[in-house]
Amino acid sequence: MDHLINAVARMLGLQVDWLAPRVPYCICSLSCKRLPRSSPFYLHMMAGESTDLSGMVENAPIDLSLFTFSRVLNEDPHAKTITILGTYPSSSYDSSAPSDHIADAPGPSNGIHAPAILIVNKTHFDASSIEEYVKSDIGEVKVLGVNDIYNWLLGWTKSNSEGPRGADVKMTLIRDATEVHIRKYSRQKMIMVHETPALYRTVVLPWVDAIPPERIQWVHNILEGKTSETILSSTSTHVLLPDLKWDQSTISSLYLVAIIRDHSLRSIRDLRKRHVSMLKEVRADARRIAKEKWGVDSGQLRMYFHYAPSYYHLHVHVTALSLSMGGMSVGQAHLLDDVISLLELEPDDGPGIMERRTLSYVLGEQHALYDGMTKAQATLEVS
């Protein structure tokens, strides 16, 4: 594992400190694709800027040489992603903050280090410049094996210092990460749970009600226009914008998110028949934007909700049909079309169908609901 961390660190120019004290952490998740130079994300990163979800309009520069690794939390070879725990200077240093929240950490900076999360993905190849990439950008090739006409190779790209080109990695840095973030991005055992209406009322809903409002302040910032996010459409019912996981250029991996304005709608559990027209408006708007901006037909889109969601403010995921990634599988994704159809079958009076359903989903052992829901499953199985 050490050689993997050292390789990633050298690629990003980061410091690795295996013997660092246990100070507050920063999480670094890395995934690798190749961004075309025309990509808005590429131009954004080349300008030394990063997206800020804290409500600030100006983007602060990010210096990754100030990041200090501690350990690997998770890795996904298929998605070419790695999640790393470390420290990074706090985004909002307050000298009055308690020392157990923000602490000095070893590294090249004298600044105050605090928890953070950096997500890096290998970027997608740019089809328009692939010939140049193969002929000019691959500087070293090693033959792994040969069998008849088949040759397996490893390749190393040349240094970016030779001239501007597409970025090799896409990164997201979450600064001042909480323990909740660390648990979320750690490798963990998963279990399929069955959430009955009774379990929702007695176990899940009290936990949702107790979530601190600041946990989703970044959502409110988007809805109120207080961020530098690219807003594709803003209506009285929702805001549509590119998801941060998308490079905003590769059509085959198109990923948008529609955030519902109604703060009382936290998940699909809260949806009723009266919300059908709103959901149809979201669907129509997403189809229109995808067609007008990227030429993607409605039949090439997948729209769905997550349950349980990663954050409890209702939102719709809009992705290209060609995109395959976690979160689209049975046990988490609920198609928007299917939810609309179910709501249309709902009677005009009485409890809603989403309120009465038993919802089955995958839950990780680091989730706050894991213990309570796991114990409840034994009761359900006995009965």
CSV table of C-alpha atoms in Angstrom, one decimal, residues 22-358:
chain,number,residue,atom,x,y,z
A,22,ARG,CA,-3.1,11.9,15.2
A,23,VAL,CA,-4.3,15.4,14.5
A,24,PRO,CA,-7.6,16.4,12.9
A,25,TYR,CA,-7.9,14.9,9.4
A,26,CYS,CA,-8.4,15.9,5.8
A,27,ILE,CA,-9.8,13.3,3.4
A,28,CYS,CA,-8.4,13.1,-0.1
A,29,SER,CA,-10.3,11.0,-2.6
A,30,LEU,CA,-8.6,10.6,-6.0
A,31,SER,CA,-10.0,9.4,-9.3
A,32,CYS,CA,-8.3,9.6,-12.7
A,33,LYS,CA,-9.5,10.5,-16.2
A,34,ARG,CA,-8.3,13.0,-18.7
A,35,LEU,CA,-10.0,16.4,-19.1
A,36,PRO,CA,-10.0,18.1,-22.5
A,37,ARG,CA,-8.6,21.6,-22.5
A,38,SER,CA,-11.9,23.1,-23.5
A,39,SER,CA,-13.6,21.7,-20.4
A,40,PRO,CA,-14.8,24.4,-18.0
A,41,PHE,CA,-13.5,22.4,-15.1
A,42,TYR,CA,-10.1,22.2,-16.8
A,43,LEU,CA,-10.0,25.9,-17.4
A,44,HIS,CA,-11.2,26.5,-13.8
A,45,MET,CA,-8.4,24.3,-12.4
A,46,MET,CA,-5.7,25.8,-14.6
A,47,ALA,CA,-6.7,29.2,-13.2
A,48,GLY,CA,-5.7,27.9,-9.7
A,49,GLU,CA,-9.3,28.0,-8.5
A,50,SER,CA,-11.7,25.6,-6.9
A,51,THR,CA,-15.4,25.4,-6.4
A,52,ASP,CA,-16.5,26.8,-3.0
A,53,LEU,CA,-19.8,25.7,-1.5
A,54,SER,CA,-19.5,27.8,1.6
A,55,GLY,CA,-21.5,30.7,0.2
A,56,MET,CA,-18.5,32.7,-0.9
A,57,VAL,CA,-18.6,34.1,-4.5
A,58,GLU,CA,-14.8,34.4,-4.9
A,59,ASN,CA,-12.9,31.1,-5.4
A,60,ALA,CA,-9.8,30.7,-3.1
A,61,PRO,CA,-6.7,29.2,-4.7
A,62,ILE,CA,-5.8,25.7,-3.5
A,63,ASP,CA,-2.1,24.7,-2.8
A,64,LEU,CA,-2.0,20.9,-2.6
A,65,SER,CA,1.6,21.0,-1.4
A,66,LEU,CA,0.1,21.9,2.0
A,67,PHE,CA,-1.7,18.6,2.2
A,68,THR,CA,-0.3,16.0,4.5
A,69,PHE,CA,-1.4,12.3,4.1
A,70,SER,CA,-2.1,10.1,7.1
A,71,ARG,CA,-3.7,6.9,5.7
A,72,VAL,CA,-5.8,5.4,3.0
A,73,LEU,CA,-9.6,5.2,3.8
A,74,ASN,CA,-10.8,3.5,0.7
A,75,GLU,CA,-9.9,2.7,-2.9
A,76,ASP,CA,-11.8,1.5,-6.0
A,77,PRO,CA,-9.6,0.1,-8.8
A,78,HIS,CA,-12.6,-0.2,-11.2
A,79,ALA,CA,-13.5,3.5,-10.8
A,80,LYS,CA,-9.8,4.4,-10.5
A,81,THR,CA,-10.5,6.2,-7.2
A,82,ILE,CA,-8.6,6.4,-4.0
A,83,THR,CA,-9.7,8.1,-0.7
A,84,ILE,CA,-7.0,9.3,1.6
A,85,LEU,CA,-7.1,10.7,5.1
A,86,GLY,CA,-4.8,13.7,5.9
A,87,THR,CA,-4.7,17.4,7.0
A,88,TYR,CA,-5.1,20.7,5.2
A,89,PRO,CA,-5.2,24.3,6.3
A,90,SER,CA,-8.6,25.3,7.5
A,91,SER,CA,-10.9,27.3,5.2
A,92,SER,CA,-12.1,29.5,8.1
A,93,TYR,CA,-9.6,29.8,10.9
A,94,ASP,CA,-11.0,31.2,14.1
A,95,SER,CA,-8.5,31.9,16.8
A,96,SER,CA,-11.2,31.3,19.4
A,97,ALA,CA,-11.9,27.8,18.2
A,98,PRO,CA,-11.2,25.0,20.7
A,99,SER,CA,-7.9,23.2,20.1
A,100,ASP,CA,-9.5,19.8,19.7
A,101,HIS,CA,-11.4,21.1,16.6
A,102,ILE,CA,-8.5,22.8,14.9
A,103,ALA,CA,-4.9,21.8,15.6
A,104,ASP,CA,-1.4,22.5,14.3
A,105,ALA,CA,-0.2,19.7,12.0
A,106,PRO,CA,3.2,18.9,10.6
A,107,GLY,CA,3.9,20.1,7.1
A,108,PRO,CA,5.3,22.8,5.0
A,109,SER,CA,2.8,25.4,6.2
A,110,ASN,CA,2.6,27.3,9.5
A,111,GLY,CA,-1.1,27.6,9.0
A,112,ILE,CA,-3.8,25.9,11.0
A,113,HIS,CA,-4.6,22.4,9.7
A,114,ALA,CA,-8.1,20.9,10.0
A,115,PRO,CA,-10.1,18.0,8.5
A,116,ALA,CA,-10.8,18.1,4.8
A,117,ILE,CA,-11.7,15.7,1.9
A,118,LEU,CA,-10.0,15.7,-1.5
A,119,ILE,CA,-11.7,13.6,-4.2
A,120,VAL,CA,-9.6,13.0,-7.3
A,121,ASN,CA,-10.6,11.0,-10.4
A,122,LYS,CA,-8.6,10.1,-13.5
A,123,THR,CA,-10.2,12.1,-16.2
A,124,HIS,CA,-11.8,10.8,-19.4
A,125,PHE,CA,-9.8,10.7,-22.6
A,126,ASP,CA,-10.5,13.5,-25.1
A,127,ALA,CA,-11.5,11.9,-28.4
A,128,SER,CA,-10.6,15.0,-30.4
A,129,SER,CA,-6.9,14.8,-29.2
A,130,ILE,CA,-6.4,11.1,-28.7
A,131,GLU,CA,-4.1,10.8,-31.7
A,132,GLU,CA,-1.8,13.5,-30.2
A,133,TYR,CA,-2.0,11.8,-26.8
A,134,VAL,CA,-0.9,8.4,-28.1
A,135,LYS,CA,1.9,9.7,-30.3
A,136,SER,CA,3.3,12.5,-28.2
A,137,ASP,CA,2.0,12.4,-24.6
A,138,ILE,CA,3.0,8.8,-23.7
A,139,GLY,CA,6.6,9.0,-22.8
A,140,GLU,CA,7.5,5.5,-21.6
A,141,VAL,CA,6.0,2.1,-22.4
A,142,LYS,CA,6.7,-1.2,-20.5
A,143,VAL,CA,5.6,-4.5,-22.0
A,144,LEU,CA,3.8,-6.6,-19.3
A,145,GLY,CA,3.2,-9.7,-21.6
A,146,VAL,CA,2.7,-11.0,-25.1
A,147,ASN,CA,0.4,-13.8,-26.3
A,148,ASP,CA,0.1,-14.2,-30.1
A,149,ILE,CA,-1.2,-10.9,-31.4
A,150,TYR,CA,-2.1,-9.5,-27.9
A,151,ASN,CA,0.3,-7.2,-26.0
A,152,TRP,CA,-0.3,-5.8,-22.5
A,153,LEU,CA,1.4,-2.6,-21.7
A,154,LEU,CA,1.9,0.0,-19.0
A,155,GLY,CA,2.4,3.6,-20.1
A,156,TRP,CA,3.7,6.8,-18.4
A,157,THR,CA,2.7,10.2,-19.6
A,158,LYS,CA,5.3,12.9,-20.1
A,159,SER,CA,5.6,15.8,-17.6
A,160,ASN,CA,3.0,18.5,-17.9
A,161,SER,CA,5.9,21.1,-17.8
A,162,GLU,CA,6.4,20.5,-21.5
A,163,GLY,CA,3.3,22.5,-22.3
A,164,PRO,CA,-0.4,22.9,-21.5
A,165,ARG,CA,-2.6,20.0,-22.1
A,166,GLY,CA,-5.6,18.2,-20.7
A,167,ALA,CA,-5.5,17.5,-17.0
A,168,ASP,CA,-4.7,13.9,-15.9
A,169,VAL,CA,-6.9,14.0,-12.7
A,170,LYS,CA,-10.1,15.7,-11.5
A,171,MET,CA,-10.2,16.6,-7.8
A,172,THR,CA,-12.7,17.8,-5.2
A,173,LEU,CA,-11.3,19.1,-1.9
A,174,ILE,CA,-13.7,19.1,1.1
A,175,ARG,CA,-12.0,21.2,3.7
A,176,ASP,CA,-12.8,21.1,7.4
A,177,ALA,CA,-14.2,17.6,7.1
A,178,THR,CA,-16.3,16.3,10.0
A,179,GLU,CA,-16.3,12.8,11.5
A,180,VAL,CA,-19.4,12.2,9.5
A,181,HIS,CA,-17.4,12.8,6.3
A,182,ILE,CA,-14.6,10.5,7.4
A,183,ARG,CA,-17.1,7.7,8.1
A,184,LYS,CA,-18.9,8.2,4.8
A,185,TYR,CA,-15.7,7.9,2.8
A,186,SER,CA,-14.2,5.0,4.7
A,187,ARG,CA,-14.3,1.4,3.4
A,188,GLN,CA,-17.1,-0.3,5.3
A,189,LYS,CA,-19.2,-3.4,5.6
A,190,MET,CA,-22.6,-3.1,3.9
A,191,ILE,CA,-26.0,-4.6,4.8
A,192,MET,CA,-29.4,-4.6,3.0
A,193,VAL,CA,-32.0,-3.2,5.4
A,194,HIS,CA,-35.8,-3.1,5.1
A,195,GLU,CA,-37.3,0.2,6.3
A,196,THR,CA,-40.9,-0.3,7.2
A,197,PRO,CA,-43.2,2.7,7.7
A,198,ALA,CA,-43.0,2.0,11.4
A,199,LEU,CA,-39.2,1.9,11.4
A,200,TYR,CA,-39.1,5.1,9.5
A,201,ARG,CA,-41.2,6.9,12.1
A,202,THR,CA,-39.5,5.4,15.1
A,203,VAL,CA,-35.8,5.1,14.0
A,204,VAL,CA,-35.1,7.1,10.9
A,205,LEU,CA,-37.2,10.2,11.2
A,206,PRO,CA,-36.0,11.2,14.7
A,207,TRP,CA,-32.4,10.9,13.4
A,208,VAL,CA,-33.3,13.0,10.3
A,209,ASP,CA,-35.0,15.7,12.4
A,210,ALA,CA,-31.8,15.9,14.6
A,211,ILE,CA,-29.4,16.6,11.7
A,212,PRO,CA,-27.8,20.0,12.3
A,213,PRO,CA,-29.1,22.5,9.7
A,214,GLU,CA,-25.5,23.6,8.8
A,215,ARG,CA,-24.9,20.1,7.5
A,216,ILE,CA,-26.7,21.1,4.3
A,217,GLN,CA,-25.9,24.8,4.3
A,218,TRP,CA,-24.2,24.3,1.0
A,219,VAL,CA,-27.5,23.3,-0.5
A,220,HIS,CA,-29.2,26.5,0.7
A,221,ASN,CA,-26.3,28.5,-0.7
A,222,ILE,CA,-27.0,27.0,-4.1
A,223,LEU,CA,-30.7,27.7,-3.9
A,224,GLU,CA,-30.1,31.2,-2.8
A,225,GLY,CA,-27.5,31.9,-5.5
A,226,LYS,CA,-24.6,32.4,-3.0
A,227,THR,CA,-22.0,30.2,-4.7
A,228,SER,CA,-20.0,30.2,-7.9
A,229,GLU,CA,-21.8,27.1,-9.1
A,230,THR,CA,-22.8,27.0,-12.8
A,231,ILE,CA,-26.6,27.2,-12.7
A,232,LEU,CA,-28.2,25.7,-15.8
A,233,SER,CA,-31.8,26.5,-14.9
A,234,SER,CA,-33.6,28.1,-12.0
A,235,THR,CA,-37.3,27.9,-11.6
A,236,SER,CA,-39.8,28.4,-8.8
A,237,THR,CA,-39.6,24.7,-8.0
A,238,HIS,CA,-36.0,23.7,-8.5
A,239,VAL,CA,-32.4,24.6,-9.5
A,240,LEU,CA,-30.6,22.5,-12.1
A,241,LEU,CA,-26.8,22.4,-12.2
A,242,PRO,CA,-23.9,20.1,-13.1
A,243,ASP,CA,-22.9,17.7,-10.5
A,244,LEU,CA,-19.4,18.3,-9.1
A,245,LYS,CA,-18.4,14.7,-10.2
A,246,TRP,CA,-18.8,15.6,-13.8
A,247,ASP,CA,-16.1,17.4,-15.9
A,248,GLN,CA,-18.8,19.4,-17.8
A,249,SER,CA,-17.4,18.2,-21.1
A,250,THR,CA,-17.5,14.4,-21.6
A,251,ILE,CA,-21.1,13.8,-22.8
A,252,SER,CA,-21.0,10.1,-22.1
A,253,SER,CA,-20.5,10.8,-18.4
A,254,LEU,CA,-23.0,13.7,-18.2
A,255,TYR,CA,-24.2,14.2,-14.6
A,256,LEU,CA,-26.6,16.9,-13.5
A,257,VAL,CA,-28.6,17.4,-10.3
A,258,ALA,CA,-31.9,19.1,-9.7
A,259,ILE,CA,-32.3,20.4,-6.2
A,260,ILE,CA,-35.9,21.0,-5.1
A,261,ARG,CA,-36.7,24.4,-3.5
A,262,ASP,CA,-39.3,23.1,-1.1
A,263,HIS,CA,-37.3,22.6,2.2
A,264,SER,CA,-40.1,20.4,3.6
A,265,LEU,CA,-39.2,17.7,1.0
A,266,ARG,CA,-36.2,15.9,2.4
A,267,SER,CA,-36.5,12.5,0.7
A,268,ILE,CA,-38.9,10.5,-1.4
A,269,ARG,CA,-40.7,9.6,1.8
A,270,ASP,CA,-42.2,13.1,1.8
A,271,LEU,CA,-43.6,13.0,-1.7
A,272,ARG,CA,-47.3,12.9,-2.3
A,273,LYS,CA,-49.7,13.0,-5.3
A,274,ARG,CA,-49.8,16.8,-5.2
A,275,HIS,CA,-46.1,16.9,-6.0
A,276,VAL,CA,-46.5,15.1,-9.4
A,277,SER,CA,-46.7,18.3,-11.4
A,278,MET,CA,-43.5,19.6,-9.8
A,279,LEU,CA,-41.6,16.3,-10.6
A,280,LYS,CA,-42.8,16.4,-14.2
A,281,GLU,CA,-41.6,20.0,-14.4
A,282,VAL,CA,-38.1,18.9,-13.2
A,283,ARG,CA,-38.1,16.0,-15.7
A,284,ALA,CA,-39.1,18.3,-18.6
A,285,ASP,CA,-36.6,20.9,-17.7
A,286,ALA,CA,-33.7,18.4,-17.4
A,287,ARG,CA,-34.6,17.0,-20.8
A,288,ARG,CA,-34.7,20.4,-22.4
A,289,ILE,CA,-31.3,21.5,-21.0
A,290,ALA,CA,-29.6,18.2,-21.9
A,291,LYS,CA,-30.9,18.5,-25.5
A,292,GLU,CA,-30.2,22.2,-25.9
A,293,LYS,CA,-26.7,22.3,-24.4
A,294,TRP,CA,-25.3,18.9,-25.2
A,295,GLY,CA,-27.6,17.3,-27.8
A,296,VAL,CA,-28.6,14.5,-25.5
A,297,ASP,CA,-32.1,13.1,-26.3
A,298,SER,CA,-34.5,12.2,-23.5
A,299,GLY,CA,-34.2,8.5,-24.2
A,300,GLN,CA,-30.5,8.8,-23.4
A,301,LEU,CA,-31.0,10.1,-19.9
A,302,ARG,CA,-31.5,8.3,-16.6
A,303,MET,CA,-33.2,10.3,-13.8
A,304,TYR,CA,-33.5,8.9,-10.3
A,305,PHE,CA,-33.6,9.5,-6.5
A,306,HIS,CA,-31.4,7.9,-3.9
A,307,TYR,CA,-32.9,6.3,-0.9
A,308,ALA,CA,-31.4,6.5,1.6
A,309,PRO,CA,-30.1,9.8,0.2
A,310,SER,CA,-26.6,11.1,1.0
A,311,TYR,CA,-28.1,14.4,2.2
A,312,TYR,CA,-31.7,14.9,3.3
A,313,HIS,CA,-32.9,17.6,1.0
A,314,LEU,CA,-34.9,16.3,-2.0
A,315,HIS,CA,-32.9,16.2,-5.2
A,316,VAL,CA,-33.0,14.3,-8.5
A,317,HIS,CA,-29.9,12.8,-10.2
A,318,VAL,CA,-29.8,13.3,-14.0
A,319,THR,CA,-27.2,11.2,-15.8
A,320,ALA,CA,-26.3,10.0,-19.3
A,321,LEU,CA,-27.5,6.5,-19.9
A,322,SER,CA,-24.0,5.5,-20.9
A,323,LEU,CA,-22.7,6.4,-17.4
A,324,SER,CA,-22.1,3.5,-15.1
A,325,MET,CA,-21.2,4.3,-11.5
A,326,GLY,CA,-22.1,3.6,-7.9
A,327,GLY,CA,-25.5,4.8,-6.7
A,328,MET,CA,-27.4,3.5,-9.8
A,329,SER,CA,-27.9,0.0,-8.5
A,330,VAL,CA,-30.9,-1.7,-7.0
A,331,GLY,CA,-30.9,-1.0,-3.3
A,332,GLN,CA,-30.3,2.8,-3.7
A,333,ALA,CA,-31.7,4.2,-7.0
A,334,HIS,CA,-35.4,4.9,-7.6
A,335,LEU,CA,-36.3,6.0,-11.1
A,336,LEU,CA,-38.1,9.4,-11.3
A,337,ASP,CA,-40.5,8.0,-13.8
A,338,ASP,CA,-41.4,5.1,-11.5
A,339,VAL,CA,-41.9,7.4,-8.5
A,340,ILE,CA,-44.2,9.6,-10.6
A,341,SER,CA,-46.2,6.6,-11.7
A,342,LEU,CA,-46.6,5.4,-8.1
A,343,LEU,CA,-47.7,8.8,-6.9
A,344,GLU,CA,-50.3,9.0,-9.7
A,345,LEU,CA,-51.9,5.8,-8.3
A,346,GLU,CA,-52.2,7.4,-4.9
A,347,PRO,CA,-55.7,8.1,-3.6
A,348,ASP,CA,-56.7,11.7,-3.2
A,349,ASP,CA,-57.1,11.3,0.5
A,350,GLY,CA,-55.5,9.1,3.2
A,351,PRO,CA,-51.8,8.3,3.7
A,352,GLY,CA,-49.4,8.7,0.8
A,353,ILE,CA,-48.0,5.6,-1.1
A,354,MET,CA,-44.4,6.6,-0.3
A,355,GLU,CA,-45.4,7.0,3.3
A,356,ARG,CA,-46.9,3.5,3.4
A,357,ARG,CA,-44.1,1.6,1.5
A,358,THR,CA,-41.4,-0.5,2.9
